[in-house]
Amino acid sequence: MPNKRATSLADEGLWIHKLVLIAVAALLALPIIATFIYSIATQWGATVLPDGLTLKWYLQLWQDPRFLQAFGRSLIICLGTLVLSTFVMLPMTFVVFYRFPRLKPLMDLVIIMPFAIPPVVSSVGLLQLFADEPFALVGTPWILLGTYFIIAVPFMYRALANSLQGIGLHDLMDAAHLLGASTTKAFLLIIVPNIRKGLLVSLLVSFSFLMGEFVLANILVGTRYETLQIYLYNMRHTSGHFTSALVMSYFIFTLLLTWVATRLSRQGDTV
């Protein structure tokens, strides 16, 4: 009897946990579903359901050259930032954890700085530094590349640091050295594959954050280099169905990118 009662209580607790998870998932999915329905609605006013369904807002969006240019600019800036962040942060984090572990507390403090300073304050300082010669970068994509790199640093470092702490870095490096591998070769062939998932997570989080960044882009470049978020801001006075289609297109693109990255990661594990 005690065992049956304990099993019954465990099953009841499991169902409660499932109901809580379902409720939270439904709460999170509700705005997305509502935005999608609004993006394919002809009109949706005082009625519970839209008057009709259409894809004209998506067709109008993806046939707009201005949107395609803004989307392409955002992709170029974000991908360029991720490439730069990977080439800088990956070896730097490895060197800190392998050669200079005493620098870890300092690095933990430094990576907080981009979030400690509000974007409006940092953008004003950047305007004063890079508005005039010899570094007249305001209004160009180069200043966005630099500022986005600073934003991506905390995500990259934290994810890579957690991965390096969980793989036994010094043991792997010592074993590689005993087998005749150099430090560079051991890093590229042993360490990087072992922290691949952490690197992938940092890239996805950074990409999602940078694609949605608006304050710095609006102040530093504005319409002189119109990115996706600036385009969305400039189109805010148009149809709400049109802007909903834009938001859903961005969401679906990010979702597909995450799915592709997850598939590639699983294939890498299989190999």
PDB file of C-alpha atoms in Angstrom:
ATOM      1  CA  MET A   1       0.000   0.000   0.000  1.00  0.00           C
ATOM      2  CA  PRO A   2       2.669   2.595   0.821  1.00  0.00           C
ATOM      3  CA  ASN A   3       4.374   1.869  -2.505  1.00  0.00           C
ATOM      4  CA  LYS A   4       1.106   2.281  -4.441  1.00  0.00           C
ATOM      5  CA  ARG A   5       0.360   5.496  -2.616  1.00  0.00           C
ATOM      6  CA  ALA A   6       3.842   6.838  -3.306  1.00  0.00           C
ATOM      7  CA  THR A   7       3.473   5.919  -6.982  1.00  0.00           C
ATOM      8  CA  SER A   8       0.096   7.642  -7.126  1.00  0.00           C
ATOM      9  CA  LEU A   9       1.503  10.800  -5.558  1.00  0.00           C
ATOM     10  CA  ALA A  10       4.441  10.742  -7.981  1.00  0.00           C
ATOM     11  CA  ASP A  11       2.086  10.375 -10.970  1.00  0.00           C
ATOM     12  CA  GLU A  12      -0.069  13.212  -9.664  1.00  0.00           C
ATOM     13  CA  GLY A  13       2.967  15.434  -9.242  1.00  0.00           C
ATOM     14  CA  LEU A  14       4.112  14.577 -12.750  1.00  0.00           C
ATOM     15  CA  TRP A  15       0.740  15.572 -14.200  1.00  0.00           C
ATOM     16  CA  ILE A  16       0.861  18.862 -12.293  1.00  0.00           C
ATOM     17  CA  HIS A  17       4.296  19.581 -13.738  1.00  0.00           C
ATOM     18  CA  LYS A  18       3.044  18.761 -17.241  1.00  0.00           C
ATOM     19  CA  LEU A  19       0.033  21.050 -16.828  1.00  0.00           C
ATOM     20  CA  VAL A  20       2.270  23.884 -15.642  1.00  0.00           C
ATOM     21  CA  LEU A  21       4.588  23.415 -18.626  1.00  0.00           C
ATOM     22  CA  ILE A  22       1.636  23.301 -21.040  1.00  0.00           C
ATOM     23  CA  ALA A  23       0.195  26.475 -19.499  1.00  0.00           C
ATOM     24  CA  VAL A  24       3.515  28.315 -19.755  1.00  0.00           C
ATOM     25  CA  ALA A  25       4.038  27.135 -23.358  1.00  0.00           C
ATOM     26  CA  ALA A  26       0.531  28.249 -24.313  1.00  0.00           C
ATOM     27  CA  LEU A  27       1.088  31.632 -22.667  1.00  0.00           C
ATOM     28  CA  LEU A  28       4.320  32.135 -24.599  1.00  0.00           C
ATOM     29  CA  ALA A  29       2.850  30.916 -27.893  1.00  0.00           C
ATOM     30  CA  LEU A  30      -0.326  33.015 -27.703  1.00  0.00           C
ATOM     31  CA  PRO A  31       1.245  36.344 -28.843  1.00  0.00           C
ATOM     32  CA  ILE A  32       3.039  34.579 -31.699  1.00  0.00           C
ATOM     33  CA  ILE A  33      -0.151  32.883 -32.874  1.00  0.00           C
ATOM     34  CA  ALA A  34      -2.114  36.141 -32.625  1.00  0.00           C
ATOM     35  CA  THR A  35       0.558  38.023 -34.596  1.00  0.00           C
ATOM     36  CA  PHE A  36       0.560  35.357 -37.302  1.00  0.00           C
ATOM     37  CA  ILE A  37      -3.235  35.386 -37.638  1.00  0.00           C
ATOM     38  CA  TYR A  38      -3.176  39.184 -37.827  1.00  0.00           C
ATOM     39  CA  SER A  39      -0.486  39.038 -40.523  1.00  0.00           C
ATOM     40  CA  ILE A  40      -2.711  36.905 -42.795  1.00  0.00           C
ATOM     41  CA  ALA A  41      -5.983  38.699 -42.017  1.00  0.00           C
ATOM     42  CA  THR A  42      -7.694  40.939 -44.516  1.00  0.00           C
ATOM     43  CA  GLN A  43      -9.338  42.890 -41.702  1.00  0.00           C
ATOM     44  CA  TRP A  44      -9.650  42.219 -37.994  1.00  0.00           C
ATOM     45  CA  GLY A  45     -11.634  44.740 -36.068  1.00  0.00           C
ATOM     46  CA  ALA A  46     -14.404  44.216 -33.549  1.00  0.00           C
ATOM     47  CA  THR A  47     -14.963  40.534 -34.326  1.00  0.00           C
ATOM     48  CA  VAL A  48     -13.342  37.629 -32.467  1.00  0.00           C
ATOM     49  CA  LEU A  49     -11.958  36.127 -35.682  1.00  0.00           C
ATOM     50  CA  PRO A  50     -10.640  38.002 -38.755  1.00  0.00           C
ATOM     51  CA  ASP A  51     -13.002  38.786 -41.609  1.00  0.00           C
ATOM     52  CA  GLY A  52     -10.854  36.867 -44.106  1.00  0.00           C
ATOM     53  CA  LEU A  53      -7.413  35.434 -44.752  1.00  0.00           C
ATOM     54  CA  THR A  54      -4.839  36.537 -47.313  1.00  0.00           C
ATOM     55  CA  LEU A  55      -1.136  36.351 -48.090  1.00  0.00           C
ATOM     56  CA  LYS A  56      -0.976  39.754 -49.751  1.00  0.00           C
ATOM     57  CA  TRP A  57       0.883  41.321 -46.827  1.00  0.00           C
ATOM     58  CA  TYR A  58       3.702  38.783 -47.143  1.00  0.00           C
ATOM     59  CA  LEU A  59       3.788  39.214 -50.919  1.00  0.00           C
ATOM     60  CA  GLN A  60       3.878  42.976 -50.507  1.00  0.00           C
ATOM     61  CA  LEU A  61       6.681  42.689 -47.954  1.00  0.00           C
ATOM     62  CA  TRP A  62       8.929  40.310 -49.891  1.00  0.00           C
ATOM     63  CA  GLN A  63       8.443  42.288 -53.112  1.00  0.00           C
ATOM     64  CA  ASP A  64       9.581  45.504 -51.457  1.00  0.00           C
ATOM     65  CA  PRO A  65      13.194  46.273 -52.548  1.00  0.00           C
ATOM     66  CA  ARG A  66      13.667  48.481 -49.501  1.00  0.00           C
ATOM     67  CA  PHE A  67      12.855  45.580 -47.174  1.00  0.00           C
ATOM     68  CA  LEU A  68      15.150  43.201 -49.053  1.00  0.00           C
ATOM     69  CA  GLN A  69      18.004  45.695 -48.825  1.00  0.00           C
ATOM     70  CA  ALA A  70      17.426  46.274 -45.106  1.00  0.00           C
ATOM     71  CA  PHE A  71      17.242  42.532 -44.475  1.00  0.00           C
ATOM     72  CA  GLY A  72      20.454  41.970 -46.422  1.00  0.00           C
ATOM     73  CA  ARG A  73      22.254  44.727 -44.513  1.00  0.00           C
ATOM     74  CA  SER A  74      21.218  43.229 -41.182  1.00  0.00           C
ATOM     75  CA  LEU A  75      22.447  39.807 -42.274  1.00  0.00           C
ATOM     76  CA  ILE A  76      25.784  41.188 -43.432  1.00  0.00           C
ATOM     77  CA  ILE A  77      26.380  43.117 -40.207  1.00  0.00           C
ATOM     78  CA  CYS A  78      25.300  40.249 -37.937  1.00  0.00           C
ATOM     79  CA  LEU A  79      27.245  37.560 -39.786  1.00  0.00           C
ATOM     80  CA  GLY A  80      30.312  39.798 -39.999  1.00  0.00           C
ATOM     81  CA  THR A  81      30.089  40.432 -36.269  1.00  0.00           C
ATOM     82  CA  LEU A  82      29.793  36.721 -35.507  1.00  0.00           C
ATOM     83  CA  VAL A  83      32.796  35.881 -37.680  1.00  0.00           C
ATOM     84  CA  LEU A  84      34.867  38.600 -36.004  1.00  0.00           C
ATOM     85  CA  SER A  85      33.694  37.529 -32.546  1.00  0.00           C
ATOM     86  CA  THR A  86      34.556  33.893 -33.212  1.00  0.00           C
ATOM     87  CA  PHE A  87      38.069  34.629 -34.453  1.00  0.00           C
ATOM     88  CA  VAL A  88      38.759  36.942 -31.505  1.00  0.00           C
ATOM     89  CA  MET A  89      36.873  35.411 -28.574  1.00  0.00           C
ATOM     90  CA  LEU A  90      37.490  31.714 -29.218  1.00  0.00           C
ATOM     91  CA  PRO A  91      41.308  31.795 -28.991  1.00  0.00           C
ATOM     92  CA  MET A  92      41.245  34.519 -26.336  1.00  0.00           C
ATOM     93  CA  THR A  93      38.967  32.525 -24.035  1.00  0.00           C
ATOM     94  CA  PHE A  94      41.132  29.455 -24.550  1.00  0.00           C
ATOM     95  CA  VAL A  95      44.290  31.392 -23.658  1.00  0.00           C
ATOM     96  CA  VAL A  96      42.666  32.815 -20.522  1.00  0.00           C
ATOM     97  CA  PHE A  97      41.552  29.396 -19.269  1.00  0.00           C
ATOM     98  CA  TYR A  98      44.685  27.516 -20.280  1.00  0.00           C
ATOM     99  CA  ARG A  99      47.546  29.967 -19.802  1.00  0.00           C
ATOM    100  CA  PHE A 100      46.272  32.768 -17.569  1.00  0.00           C
ATOM    101  CA  PRO A 101      43.539  31.429 -15.238  1.00  0.00           C
ATOM    102  CA  ARG A 102      44.191  34.326 -12.848  1.00  0.00           C
ATOM    103  CA  LEU A 103      42.559  36.627 -15.384  1.00  0.00           C
ATOM    104  CA  LYS A 104      39.172  34.926 -15.032  1.00  0.00           C
ATOM    105  CA  PRO A 105      37.834  37.319 -12.335  1.00  0.00           C
ATOM    106  CA  LEU A 106      38.940  40.295 -14.442  1.00  0.00           C
ATOM    107  CA  MET A 107      37.244  38.870 -17.543  1.00  0.00           C
ATOM    108  CA  ASP A 108      34.050  38.240 -15.578  1.00  0.00           C
ATOM    109  CA  LEU A 109      34.059  41.923 -14.664  1.00  0.00           C
ATOM    110  CA  VAL A 110      34.911  43.183 -18.147  1.00  0.00           C
ATOM    111  CA  ILE A 111      32.149  41.266 -19.926  1.00  0.00           C
ATOM    112  CA  ILE A 112      29.533  42.933 -17.713  1.00  0.00           C
ATOM    113  CA  MET A 113      30.492  46.408 -18.938  1.00  0.00           C
ATOM    114  CA  PRO A 114      28.463  46.342 -22.206  1.00  0.00           C
ATOM    115  CA  PHE A 115      25.307  45.757 -20.155  1.00  0.00           C
ATOM    116  CA  ALA A 116      26.271  48.129 -17.343  1.00  0.00           C
ATOM    117  CA  ILE A 117      26.294  51.120 -19.719  1.00  0.00           C
ATOM    118  CA  PRO A 118      22.903  51.960 -21.298  1.00  0.00           C
ATOM    119  CA  PRO A 119      22.908  51.911 -25.120  1.00  0.00           C
ATOM    120  CA  VAL A 120      21.814  55.549 -25.299  1.00  0.00           C
ATOM    121  CA  VAL A 121      24.769  56.658 -23.169  1.00  0.00           C
ATOM    122  CA  SER A 122      27.297  54.570 -25.085  1.00  0.00           C
ATOM    123  CA  SER A 123      25.921  55.739 -28.440  1.00  0.00           C
ATOM    124  CA  VAL A 124      26.329  59.404 -27.424  1.00  0.00           C
ATOM    125  CA  GLY A 125      29.956  58.732 -26.537  1.00  0.00           C
ATOM    126  CA  LEU A 126      30.513  56.930 -29.833  1.00  0.00           C
ATOM    127  CA  LEU A 127      28.988  59.858 -31.713  1.00  0.00           C
ATOM    128  CA  GLN A 128      31.480  62.226 -30.129  1.00  0.00           C
ATOM    129  CA  LEU A 129      34.424  59.942 -30.877  1.00  0.00           C
ATOM    130  CA  PHE A 130      33.616  58.877 -34.431  1.00  0.00           C
ATOM    131  CA  ALA A 131      31.633  61.775 -35.907  1.00  0.00           C
ATOM    132  CA  ASP A 132      34.649  63.714 -37.214  1.00  0.00           C
ATOM    133  CA  GLU A 133      37.994  62.973 -38.824  1.00  0.00           C
ATOM    134  CA  PRO A 134      40.223  61.023 -38.648  1.00  0.00           C
ATOM    135  CA  PHE A 135      37.660  58.345 -37.653  1.00  0.00           C
ATOM    136  CA  ALA A 136      34.449  59.520 -39.309  1.00  0.00           C
ATOM    137  CA  LEU A 137      32.565  56.241 -38.955  1.00  0.00           C
ATOM    138  CA  VAL A 138      29.123  57.499 -37.924  1.00  0.00           C
ATOM    139  CA  GLY A 139      26.564  56.565 -40.558  1.00  0.00           C
ATOM    140  CA  THR A 140      28.676  53.705 -41.912  1.00  0.00           C
ATOM    141  CA  PRO A 141      28.322  49.941 -41.318  1.00  0.00           C
ATOM    142  CA  TRP A 142      31.796  49.839 -39.753  1.00  0.00           C
ATOM    143  CA  ILE A 143      30.652  51.532 -36.569  1.00  0.00           C
ATOM    144  CA  LEU A 144      27.807  49.028 -36.286  1.00  0.00           C
ATOM    145  CA  LEU A 145      30.241  46.170 -36.761  1.00  0.00           C
ATOM    146  CA  GLY A 146      32.389  47.447 -33.895  1.00  0.00           C
ATOM    147  CA  THR A 147      29.518  48.144 -31.505  1.00  0.00           C
ATOM    148  CA  TYR A 148      27.815  44.843 -32.276  1.00  0.00           C
ATOM    149  CA  PHE A 149      31.087  43.056 -31.595  1.00  0.00           C
ATOM    150  CA  ILE A 150      31.154  44.603 -28.120  1.00  0.00           C
ATOM    151  CA  ILE A 151      27.565  43.497 -27.545  1.00  0.00           C
ATOM    152  CA  ALA A 152      28.340  39.934 -28.668  1.00  0.00           C
ATOM    153  CA  VAL A 153      31.408  39.593 -26.417  1.00  0.00           C
ATOM    154  CA  PRO A 154      29.499  38.719 -23.195  1.00  0.00           C
ATOM    155  CA  PHE A 155      27.403  36.036 -24.918  1.00  0.00           C
ATOM    156  CA  MET A 156      30.429  34.518 -26.614  1.00  0.00           C
ATOM    157  CA  TYR A 157      32.693  34.552 -23.580  1.00  0.00           C
ATOM    158  CA  ARG A 158      30.140  33.199 -21.112  1.00  0.00           C
ATOM    159  CA  ALA A 159      29.102  30.283 -23.335  1.00  0.00           C
ATOM    160  CA  LEU A 160      32.687  29.399 -24.238  1.00  0.00           C
ATOM    161  CA  ALA A 161      33.808  29.692 -20.616  1.00  0.00           C
ATOM    162  CA  ASN A 162      31.090  27.301 -19.452  1.00  0.00           C
ATOM    163  CA  SER A 163      32.060  24.820 -22.174  1.00  0.00           C
ATOM    164  CA  LEU A 164      35.762  24.971 -21.333  1.00  0.00           C
ATOM    165  CA  GLN A 165      35.036  24.430 -17.645  1.00  0.00           C
ATOM    166  CA  GLY A 166      33.102  21.256 -18.412  1.00  0.00           C
ATOM    167  CA  ILE A 167      35.551  19.402 -20.667  1.00  0.00           C
ATOM    168  CA  GLY A 168      38.659  19.040 -18.492  1.00  0.00           C
ATOM    169  CA  LEU A 169      40.757  21.448 -20.536  1.00  0.00           C
ATOM    170  CA  HIS A 170      44.154  20.810 -18.946  1.00  0.00           C
ATOM    171  CA  ASP A 171      43.735  17.030 -19.008  1.00  0.00           C
ATOM    172  CA  LEU A 172      42.893  17.066 -22.719  1.00  0.00           C
ATOM    173  CA  MET A 173      45.801  19.365 -23.518  1.00  0.00           C
ATOM    174  CA  ASP A 174      48.259  17.269 -21.488  1.00  0.00           C
ATOM    175  CA  ALA A 175      47.113  14.096 -23.261  1.00  0.00           C
ATOM    176  CA  ALA A 176      47.482  15.797 -26.654  1.00  0.00           C
ATOM    177  CA  HIS A 177      50.978  16.989 -25.793  1.00  0.00           C
ATOM    178  CA  LEU A 178      51.976  13.489 -24.693  1.00  0.00           C
ATOM    179  CA  LEU A 179      50.863  12.197 -28.095  1.00  0.00           C
ATOM    180  CA  GLY A 180      53.046  14.772 -29.853  1.00  0.00           C
ATOM    181  CA  ALA A 181      50.469  17.414 -30.791  1.00  0.00           C
ATOM    182  CA  SER A 182      51.342  21.083 -30.587  1.00  0.00           C
ATOM    183  CA  THR A 183      49.201  23.493 -28.594  1.00  0.00           C
ATOM    184  CA  THR A 184      47.689  24.979 -31.758  1.00  0.00           C
ATOM    185  CA  LYS A 185      46.905  21.579 -33.240  1.00  0.00           C
ATOM    186  CA  ALA A 186      45.402  20.334 -29.977  1.00  0.00           C
ATOM    187  CA  PHE A 187      43.265  23.457 -29.760  1.00  0.00           C
ATOM    188  CA  LEU A 188      41.922  23.115 -33.316  1.00  0.00           C
ATOM    189  CA  LEU A 189      41.450  19.340 -33.430  1.00  0.00           C
ATOM    190  CA  ILE A 190      40.497  18.503 -29.833  1.00  0.00           C
ATOM    191  CA  ILE A 191      39.305  21.534 -27.889  1.00  0.00           C
ATOM    192  CA  VAL A 192      37.196  23.214 -30.591  1.00  0.00           C
ATOM    193  CA  PRO A 193      35.187  20.042 -31.436  1.00  0.00           C
ATOM    194  CA  ASN A 194      34.518  19.487 -27.725  1.00  0.00           C
ATOM    195  CA  ILE A 195      33.118  22.990 -27.225  1.00  0.00           C
ATOM    196  CA  ARG A 196      31.232  23.076 -30.553  1.00  0.00           C
ATOM    197  CA  LYS A 197      27.814  23.103 -28.910  1.00  0.00           C
ATOM    198  CA  GLY A 198      28.728  25.967 -26.590  1.00  0.00           C
ATOM    199  CA  LEU A 199      30.063  27.934 -29.553  1.00  0.00           C
ATOM    200  CA  LEU A 200      26.896  27.231 -31.522  1.00  0.00           C
ATOM    201  CA  VAL A 201      24.684  28.391 -28.666  1.00  0.00           C
ATOM    202  CA  SER A 202      26.677  31.606 -28.290  1.00  0.00           C
ATOM    203  CA  LEU A 203      26.398  32.312 -32.013  1.00  0.00           C
ATOM    204  CA  LEU A 204      22.636  31.731 -32.085  1.00  0.00           C
ATOM    205  CA  VAL A 205      21.999  33.878 -29.013  1.00  0.00           C
ATOM    206  CA  SER A 206      24.223  36.649 -30.347  1.00  0.00           C
ATOM    207  CA  PHE A 207      22.579  36.524 -33.774  1.00  0.00           C
ATOM    208  CA  SER A 208      19.066  36.738 -32.342  1.00  0.00           C
ATOM    209  CA  PHE A 209      20.025  39.652 -30.103  1.00  0.00           C
ATOM    210  CA  LEU A 210      21.876  41.576 -32.804  1.00  0.00           C
ATOM    211  CA  MET A 211      19.122  41.141 -35.402  1.00  0.00           C
ATOM    212  CA  GLY A 212      16.704  42.754 -32.955  1.00  0.00           C
ATOM    213  CA  GLU A 213      18.995  45.594 -31.830  1.00  0.00           C
ATOM    214  CA  PHE A 214      17.509  49.017 -32.558  1.00  0.00           C
ATOM    215  CA  VAL A 215      18.821  51.776 -30.278  1.00  0.00           C
ATOM    216  CA  LEU A 216      22.457  51.782 -31.393  1.00  0.00           C
ATOM    217  CA  ALA A 217      21.571  51.256 -35.047  1.00  0.00           C
ATOM    218  CA  ASN A 218      19.047  54.095 -35.034  1.00  0.00           C
ATOM    219  CA  ILE A 219      21.363  56.597 -33.346  1.00  0.00           C
ATOM    220  CA  LEU A 220      24.646  55.682 -35.039  1.00  0.00           C
ATOM    221  CA  VAL A 221      23.520  55.080 -38.638  1.00  0.00           C
ATOM    222  CA  GLY A 222      19.771  55.710 -38.916  1.00  0.00           C
ATOM    223  CA  THR A 223      18.421  55.733 -42.450  1.00  0.00           C
ATOM    224  CA  ARG A 224      21.922  56.188 -43.899  1.00  0.00           C
ATOM    225  CA  TYR A 225      22.372  52.419 -43.493  1.00  0.00           C
ATOM    226  CA  GLU A 226      18.858  51.142 -42.916  1.00  0.00           C
ATOM    227  CA  THR A 227      18.807  47.798 -41.135  1.00  0.00           C
ATOM    228  CA  LEU A 228      15.821  45.556 -40.508  1.00  0.00           C
ATOM    229  CA  GLN A 229      14.820  47.089 -37.185  1.00  0.00           C
ATOM    230  CA  ILE A 230      15.134  50.633 -38.529  1.00  0.00           C
ATOM    231  CA  TYR A 231      12.993  49.615 -41.485  1.00  0.00           C
ATOM    232  CA  LEU A 232      10.386  48.236 -39.102  1.00  0.00           C
ATOM    233  CA  TYR A 233      10.466  51.484 -37.121  1.00  0.00           C
ATOM    234  CA  ASN A 234      10.090  53.597 -40.251  1.00  0.00           C
ATOM    235  CA  MET A 235       7.152  51.472 -41.431  1.00  0.00           C
ATOM    236  CA  ARG A 236       5.287  51.669 -38.124  1.00  0.00           C
ATOM    237  CA  HIS A 237       2.681  54.060 -39.552  1.00  0.00           C
ATOM    238  CA  THR A 238       1.718  51.671 -42.351  1.00  0.00           C
ATOM    239  CA  SER A 239      -0.766  48.815 -42.024  1.00  0.00           C
ATOM    240  CA  GLY A 240      -0.497  46.763 -38.845  1.00  0.00           C
ATOM    241  CA  HIS A 241      -0.976  43.647 -40.964  1.00  0.00           C
ATOM    242  CA  PHE A 242       2.126  44.580 -42.939  1.00  0.00           C
ATOM    243  CA  THR A 243       4.292  45.079 -39.840  1.00  0.00           C
ATOM    244  CA  SER A 244       2.947  41.821 -38.373  1.00  0.00           C
ATOM    245  CA  ALA A 245       4.038  40.033 -41.544  1.00  0.00           C
ATOM    246  CA  LEU A 246       7.482  41.585 -41.102  1.00  0.00           C
ATOM    247  CA  VAL A 247       7.720  40.422 -37.485  1.00  0.00           C
ATOM    248  CA  MET A 248       6.601  36.900 -38.400  1.00  0.00           C
ATOM    249  CA  SER A 249       9.077  36.724 -41.284  1.00  0.00           C
ATOM    250  CA  TYR A 250      11.884  37.612 -38.874  1.00  0.00           C
ATOM    251  CA  PHE A 251      10.659  35.049 -36.351  1.00  0.00           C
ATOM    252  CA  ILE A 252      10.354  32.262 -38.950  1.00  0.00           C
ATOM    253  CA  PHE A 253      13.807  33.040 -40.326  1.00  0.00           C
ATOM    254  CA  THR A 254      15.359  32.825 -36.846  1.00  0.00           C
ATOM    255  CA  LEU A 255      13.465  29.608 -36.151  1.00  0.00           C
ATOM    256  CA  LEU A 256      14.677  28.006 -39.383  1.00  0.00           C
ATOM    257  CA  LEU A 257      18.235  29.100 -38.683  1.00  0.00           C
ATOM    258  CA  THR A 258      18.085  27.543 -35.227  1.00  0.00           C
ATOM    259  CA  TRP A 259      16.692  24.301 -36.668  1.00  0.00           C
ATOM    260  CA  VAL A 260      19.438  24.100 -39.304  1.00  0.00           C
ATOM    261  CA  ALA A 261      22.141  24.750 -36.708  1.00  0.00           C
ATOM    262  CA  THR A 262      20.686  22.067 -34.439  1.00  0.00           C
ATOM    263  CA  ARG A 263      20.611  19.550 -37.292  1.00  0.00           C
ATOM    264  CA  LEU A 264      24.204  20.309 -38.187  1.00  0.00           C
ATOM    265  CA  SER A 265      25.228  19.876 -34.569  1.00  0.00           C
ATOM    266  CA  ARG A 266      23.505  16.484 -34.356  1.00  0.00           C
ATOM    267  CA  GLN A 267      25.125  15.348 -37.603  1.00  0.00           C
ATOM    268  CA  GLY A 268      28.499  16.376 -36.199  1.00  0.00           C
ATOM    269  CA  ASP A 269      27.859  14.279 -33.074  1.00  0.00           C
ATOM    270  CA  THR A 270      26.900  11.292 -35.218  1.00  0.00           C
ATOM    271  CA  VAL A 271      30.064  11.538 -37.267  1.00  0.00           C
TER     272      VAL A 271
END
